[in-house]
Coordinates of C-alpha atoms in Angstrom, one line a residue:
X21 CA 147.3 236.3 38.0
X22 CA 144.8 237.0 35.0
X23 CA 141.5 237.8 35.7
X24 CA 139.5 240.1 33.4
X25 CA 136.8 242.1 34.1
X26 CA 134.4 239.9 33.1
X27 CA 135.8 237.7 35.8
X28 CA 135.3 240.7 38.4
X29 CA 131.9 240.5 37.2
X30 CA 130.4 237.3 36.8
X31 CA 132.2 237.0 40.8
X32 CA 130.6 240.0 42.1
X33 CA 126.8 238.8 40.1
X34 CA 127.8 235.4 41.9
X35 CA 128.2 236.7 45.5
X36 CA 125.7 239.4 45.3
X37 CA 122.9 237.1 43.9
X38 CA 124.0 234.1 46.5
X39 CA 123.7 231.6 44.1
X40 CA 126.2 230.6 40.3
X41 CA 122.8 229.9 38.5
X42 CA 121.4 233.2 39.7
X43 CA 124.7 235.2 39.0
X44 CA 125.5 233.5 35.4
X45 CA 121.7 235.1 34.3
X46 CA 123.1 238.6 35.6
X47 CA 126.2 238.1 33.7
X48 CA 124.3 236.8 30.6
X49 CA 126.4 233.8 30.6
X50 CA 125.7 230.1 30.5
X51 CA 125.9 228.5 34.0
X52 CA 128.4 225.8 32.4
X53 CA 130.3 229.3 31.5
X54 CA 130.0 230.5 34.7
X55 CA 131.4 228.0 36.6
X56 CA 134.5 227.4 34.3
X57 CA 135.7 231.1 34.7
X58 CA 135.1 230.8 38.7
X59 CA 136.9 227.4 38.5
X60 CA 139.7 228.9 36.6
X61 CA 140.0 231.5 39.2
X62 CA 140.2 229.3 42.1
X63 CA 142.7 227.5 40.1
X64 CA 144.9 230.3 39.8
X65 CA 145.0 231.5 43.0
X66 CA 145.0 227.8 44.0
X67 CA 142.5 228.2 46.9
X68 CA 138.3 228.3 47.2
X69 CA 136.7 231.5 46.3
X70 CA 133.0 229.9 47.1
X71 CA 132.0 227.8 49.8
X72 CA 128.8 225.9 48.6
X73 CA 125.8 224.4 50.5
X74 CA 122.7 223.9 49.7
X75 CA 120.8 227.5 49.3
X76 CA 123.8 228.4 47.1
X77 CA 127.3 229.8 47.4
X78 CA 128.9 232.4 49.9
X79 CA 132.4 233.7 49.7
X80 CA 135.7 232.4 51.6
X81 CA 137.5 234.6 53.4
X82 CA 140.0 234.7 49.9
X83 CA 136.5 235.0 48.0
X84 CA 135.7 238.5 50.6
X85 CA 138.7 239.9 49.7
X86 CA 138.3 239.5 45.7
X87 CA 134.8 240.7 46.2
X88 CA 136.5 244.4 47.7
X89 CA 138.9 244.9 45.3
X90 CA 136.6 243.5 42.0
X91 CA 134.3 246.5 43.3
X92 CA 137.1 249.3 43.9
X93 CA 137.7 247.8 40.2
X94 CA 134.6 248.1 39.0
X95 CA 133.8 251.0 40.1
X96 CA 137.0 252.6 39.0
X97 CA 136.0 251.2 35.3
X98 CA 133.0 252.9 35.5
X99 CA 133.9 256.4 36.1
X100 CA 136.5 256.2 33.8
X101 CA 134.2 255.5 31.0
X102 CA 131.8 258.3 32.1
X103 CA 135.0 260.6 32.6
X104 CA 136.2 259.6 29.2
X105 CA 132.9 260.0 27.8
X106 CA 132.5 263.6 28.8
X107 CA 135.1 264.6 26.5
X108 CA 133.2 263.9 23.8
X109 CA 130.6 266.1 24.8
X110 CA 132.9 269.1 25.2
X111 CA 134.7 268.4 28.7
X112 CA 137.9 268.9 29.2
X113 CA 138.4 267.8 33.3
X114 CA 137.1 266.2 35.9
X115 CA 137.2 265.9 39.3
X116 CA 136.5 264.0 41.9
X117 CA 135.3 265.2 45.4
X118 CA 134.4 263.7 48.6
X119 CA 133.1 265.7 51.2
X120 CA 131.1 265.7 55.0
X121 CA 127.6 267.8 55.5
X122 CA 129.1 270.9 56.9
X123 CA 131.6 271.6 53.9
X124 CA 129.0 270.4 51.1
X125 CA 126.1 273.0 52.6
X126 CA 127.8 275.5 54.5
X127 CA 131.3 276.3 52.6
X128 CA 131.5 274.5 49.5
X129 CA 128.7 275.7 47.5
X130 CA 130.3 279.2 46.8
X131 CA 134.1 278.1 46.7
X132 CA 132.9 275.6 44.0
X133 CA 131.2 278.4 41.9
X134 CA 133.9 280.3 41.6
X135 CA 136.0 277.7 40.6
X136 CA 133.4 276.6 37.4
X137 CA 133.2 280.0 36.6
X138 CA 136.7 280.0 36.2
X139 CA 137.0 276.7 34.5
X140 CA 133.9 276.5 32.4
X141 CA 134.5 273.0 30.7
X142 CA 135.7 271.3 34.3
X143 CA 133.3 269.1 35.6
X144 CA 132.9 268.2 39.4
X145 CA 131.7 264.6 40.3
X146 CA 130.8 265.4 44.3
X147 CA 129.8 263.1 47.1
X148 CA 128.7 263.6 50.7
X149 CA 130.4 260.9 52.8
X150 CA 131.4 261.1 56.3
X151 CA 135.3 261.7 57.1
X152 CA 136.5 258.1 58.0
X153 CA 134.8 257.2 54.6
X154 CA 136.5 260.0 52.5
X155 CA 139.7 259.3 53.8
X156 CA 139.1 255.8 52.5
X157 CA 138.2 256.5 49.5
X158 CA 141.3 258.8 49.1
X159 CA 143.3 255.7 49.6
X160 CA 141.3 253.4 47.7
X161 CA 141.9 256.1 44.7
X162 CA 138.1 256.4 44.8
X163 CA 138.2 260.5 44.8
X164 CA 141.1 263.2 44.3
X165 CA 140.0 265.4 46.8
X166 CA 138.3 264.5 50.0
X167 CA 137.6 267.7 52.7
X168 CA 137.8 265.9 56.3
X169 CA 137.7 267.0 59.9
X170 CA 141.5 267.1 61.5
X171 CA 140.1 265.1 64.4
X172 CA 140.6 262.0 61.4
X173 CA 143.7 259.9 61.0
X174 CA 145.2 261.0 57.6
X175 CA 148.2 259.1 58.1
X176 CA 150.3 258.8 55.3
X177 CA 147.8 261.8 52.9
X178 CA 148.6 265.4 51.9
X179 CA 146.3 267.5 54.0
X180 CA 146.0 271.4 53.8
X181 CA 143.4 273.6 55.8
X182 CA 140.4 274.3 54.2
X183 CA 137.7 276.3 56.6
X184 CA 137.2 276.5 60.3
X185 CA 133.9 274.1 61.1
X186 CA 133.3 274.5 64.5
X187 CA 130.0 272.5 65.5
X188 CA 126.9 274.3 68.0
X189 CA 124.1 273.6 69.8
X190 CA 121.4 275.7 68.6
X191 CA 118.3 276.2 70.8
X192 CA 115.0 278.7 71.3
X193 CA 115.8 281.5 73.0
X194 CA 113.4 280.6 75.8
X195 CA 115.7 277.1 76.4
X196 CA 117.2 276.8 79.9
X197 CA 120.8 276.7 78.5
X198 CA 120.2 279.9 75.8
X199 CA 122.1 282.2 77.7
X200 CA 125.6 279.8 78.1
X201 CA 128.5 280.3 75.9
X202 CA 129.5 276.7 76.2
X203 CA 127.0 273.4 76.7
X204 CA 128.5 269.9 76.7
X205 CA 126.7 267.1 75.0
X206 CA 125.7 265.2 78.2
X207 CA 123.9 268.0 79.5
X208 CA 121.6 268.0 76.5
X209 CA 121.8 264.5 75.3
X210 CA 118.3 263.7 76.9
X211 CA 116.6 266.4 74.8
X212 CA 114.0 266.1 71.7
X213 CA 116.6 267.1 68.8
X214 CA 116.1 268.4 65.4
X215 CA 118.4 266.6 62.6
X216 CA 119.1 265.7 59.3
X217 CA 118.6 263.1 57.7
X218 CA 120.1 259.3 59.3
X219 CA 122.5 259.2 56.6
X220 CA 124.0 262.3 56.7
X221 CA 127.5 262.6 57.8
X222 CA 126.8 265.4 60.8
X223 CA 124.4 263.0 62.0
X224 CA 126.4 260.0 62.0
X225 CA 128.9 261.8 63.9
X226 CA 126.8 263.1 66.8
X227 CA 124.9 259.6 66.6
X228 CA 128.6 258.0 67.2
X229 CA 129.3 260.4 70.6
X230 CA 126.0 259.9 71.5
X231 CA 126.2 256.5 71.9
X232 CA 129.4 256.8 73.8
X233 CA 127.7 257.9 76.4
X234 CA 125.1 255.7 76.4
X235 CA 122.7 257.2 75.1
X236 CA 119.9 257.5 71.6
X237 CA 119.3 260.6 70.7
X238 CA 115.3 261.2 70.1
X239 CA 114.6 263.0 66.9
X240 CA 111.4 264.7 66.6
X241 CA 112.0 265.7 63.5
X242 CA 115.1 265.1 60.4
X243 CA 115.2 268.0 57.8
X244 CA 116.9 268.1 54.6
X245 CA 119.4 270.7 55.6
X246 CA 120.9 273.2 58.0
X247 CA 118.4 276.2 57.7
X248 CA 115.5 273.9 58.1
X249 CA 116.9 272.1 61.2
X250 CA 117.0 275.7 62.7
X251 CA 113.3 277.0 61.2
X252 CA 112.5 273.8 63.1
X253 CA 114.5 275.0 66.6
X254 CA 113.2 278.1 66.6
X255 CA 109.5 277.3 66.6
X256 CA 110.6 275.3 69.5
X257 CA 110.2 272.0 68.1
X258 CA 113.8 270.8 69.6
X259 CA 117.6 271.6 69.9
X260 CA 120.0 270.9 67.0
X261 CA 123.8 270.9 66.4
X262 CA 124.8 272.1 63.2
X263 CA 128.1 274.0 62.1
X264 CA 128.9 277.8 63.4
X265 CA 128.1 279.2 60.2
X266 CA 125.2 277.7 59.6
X267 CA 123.8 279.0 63.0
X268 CA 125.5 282.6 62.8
X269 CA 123.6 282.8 59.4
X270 CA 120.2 281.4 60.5
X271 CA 120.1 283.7 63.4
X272 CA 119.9 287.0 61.4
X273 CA 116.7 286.4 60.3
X274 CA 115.5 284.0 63.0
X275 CA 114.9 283.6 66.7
X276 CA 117.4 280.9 67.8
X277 CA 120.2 280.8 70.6
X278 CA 123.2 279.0 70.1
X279 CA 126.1 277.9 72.3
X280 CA 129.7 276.3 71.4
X281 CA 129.3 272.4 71.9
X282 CA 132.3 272.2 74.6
X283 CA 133.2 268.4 72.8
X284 CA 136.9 268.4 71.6
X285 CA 135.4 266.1 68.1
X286 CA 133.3 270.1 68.1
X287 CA 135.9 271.8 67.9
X288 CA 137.3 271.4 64.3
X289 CA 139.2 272.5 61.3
X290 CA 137.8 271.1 58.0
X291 CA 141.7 269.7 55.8
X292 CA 141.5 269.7 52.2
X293 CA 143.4 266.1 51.6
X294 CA 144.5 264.2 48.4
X295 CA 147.3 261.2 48.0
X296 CA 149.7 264.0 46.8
X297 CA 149.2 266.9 45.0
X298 CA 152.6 265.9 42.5
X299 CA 150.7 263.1 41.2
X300 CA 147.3 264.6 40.9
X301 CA 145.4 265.2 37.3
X302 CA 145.8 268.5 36.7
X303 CA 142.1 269.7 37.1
X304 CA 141.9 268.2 40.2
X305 CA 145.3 270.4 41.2
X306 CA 143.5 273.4 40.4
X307 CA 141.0 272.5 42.4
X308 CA 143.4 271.8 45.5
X309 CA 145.1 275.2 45.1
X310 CA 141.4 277.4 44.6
X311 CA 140.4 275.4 47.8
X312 CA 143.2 276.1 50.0
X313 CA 143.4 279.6 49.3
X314 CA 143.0 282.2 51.0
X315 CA 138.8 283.3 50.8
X316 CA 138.3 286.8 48.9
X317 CA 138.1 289.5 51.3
X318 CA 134.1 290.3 51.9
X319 CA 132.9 293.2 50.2
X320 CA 131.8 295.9 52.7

């Protein structure tokens, strides 16, 4: 099977545009060009990659699974070339790193610092993506390091703990439940919340148990991070769930309540997971061993 990436290219201009006329402009090709390199493809894999009617062209069922793996491809090409690139400006590493909300605002930020300090001309390419999706992309080779909750399958990854991440309800004091250790999710599921934003990974996670039981959760309000969703909480605006931390933090210099979300998907350890660690660049095995260690005592 030979297919270049201009093959990869053209296809995925093809599909995305919907038409061969419309994808051979993207491509800057002639459409007789065009449909001699899709032709050859079909040939060699000796089925259809395009069914084709009369608004244009959509994808087989073989043509959806060359569009996947032409944009893991693709996409692969491209950070390479930026990767590659970098060392002609004076890099000498990068890494790759996929991560939720909780880890990315709440324990990343200062792990990561010390780390660059450490390793001035390393660079660090990260992402926020929920777990299920950093796991994939772990496997898809689309990150070295991806920080997931252990309530994910991992089967078949390295996986090391990283930080404790239990998740909270956080309230006003004056809320009827202020004063419990322990509130389930049904009990406040009917509430007026305060979020993030839709796309967030916290939120898509609370969105997915919400709906388990039936329920939408009504926002009032969707903040850009944790110490906003509780500025928001505490002038009584709604209730929130955000990580432990975030809420033991807020609360020193706010008036907020919170209370342990009694969910078992709540209560959670935050895994530091690559393909494995023996075959890892190694930058992105420095990273993996400054992650996984043991955090410096705090300074009293």
């Amino acid at each position: 099977m030979r297919f270049d990436l201009t093959d990869l290219q053209l296809f995925l201009h093809v599909v995305e545009a919907g038409s061969l006329t419309a994808g051979a402009e993207r491509a800057h090709m002639t459409l007789a060009s065009a449909s001699q390199r899709v032709r050859g493809m079909e040939a060699v894999l000796g089925t259809p990659l395009l069914t084709r009617h009369a608004q244009g062209v959509r994808p087989t069922e073989a043509g959806r699974t060359l569009l996947h793996h032409a944009r893991v491809v693709l996409q692969q090409m491209a950070r390479l070339r930026g990767e590659l690139g970098e060392y002609g400006q004076g890099l000498k590493g990068h890494v790759r790193l996929m991560c939720g909300t909780s880890a990315l605002s709440e324990h990343l930020p200062e792990v990561l610092s010390r780390f660059l300090a450490q390793h001035p001309r390393i660079s660090v390419d990260l992402e926020e993506r929920p777990s299920p999706d950093a796991v994939d992309g772990l496997r898809a080779g689309l990150c070295d390091i991806g920080i997931v909750s252990d309530a994910i399958d991992t089967e078949g990854l390295e996986c090391h703990p990283f930080r404790r991440d239990d998740l909270v309800l956080v309230m006003p004091p004056g809320h009827a439940l202020a004063r419990r250790k322990r509130v389930r999710l049904a009990e406040v599921v009917d509430s007026e919340f305060v979020g993030l934003p839709a796309d967030s990974a916290l939120t898509q996670l609370v969105t997915l148990h919400a709906r388990a039981l039936g329920k939408h959760l009504a926002y009032r309000v969707r903040a850009g991070h944790f110490e906003a969703v509780c500025r928001m909480v505490a002038y009584g605006i709604g209730v929130g769930i955000v990580p432990q931390a975030a809420a033991e933090r807020c609360a020193r210099t706010m008036k907020i309540a919170h209370a342990a979300l009694a969910e078992p998907w709540a209560e959670r350890t935050l895994m530091a997971c690559v393909r494995s660690s023996e075959d890892l660049p190694l930058n992105a095995r420095r990273m993996l061993e400054h992650l996984i260690a043991p955090p410096p005592a705090a300074t009293p």
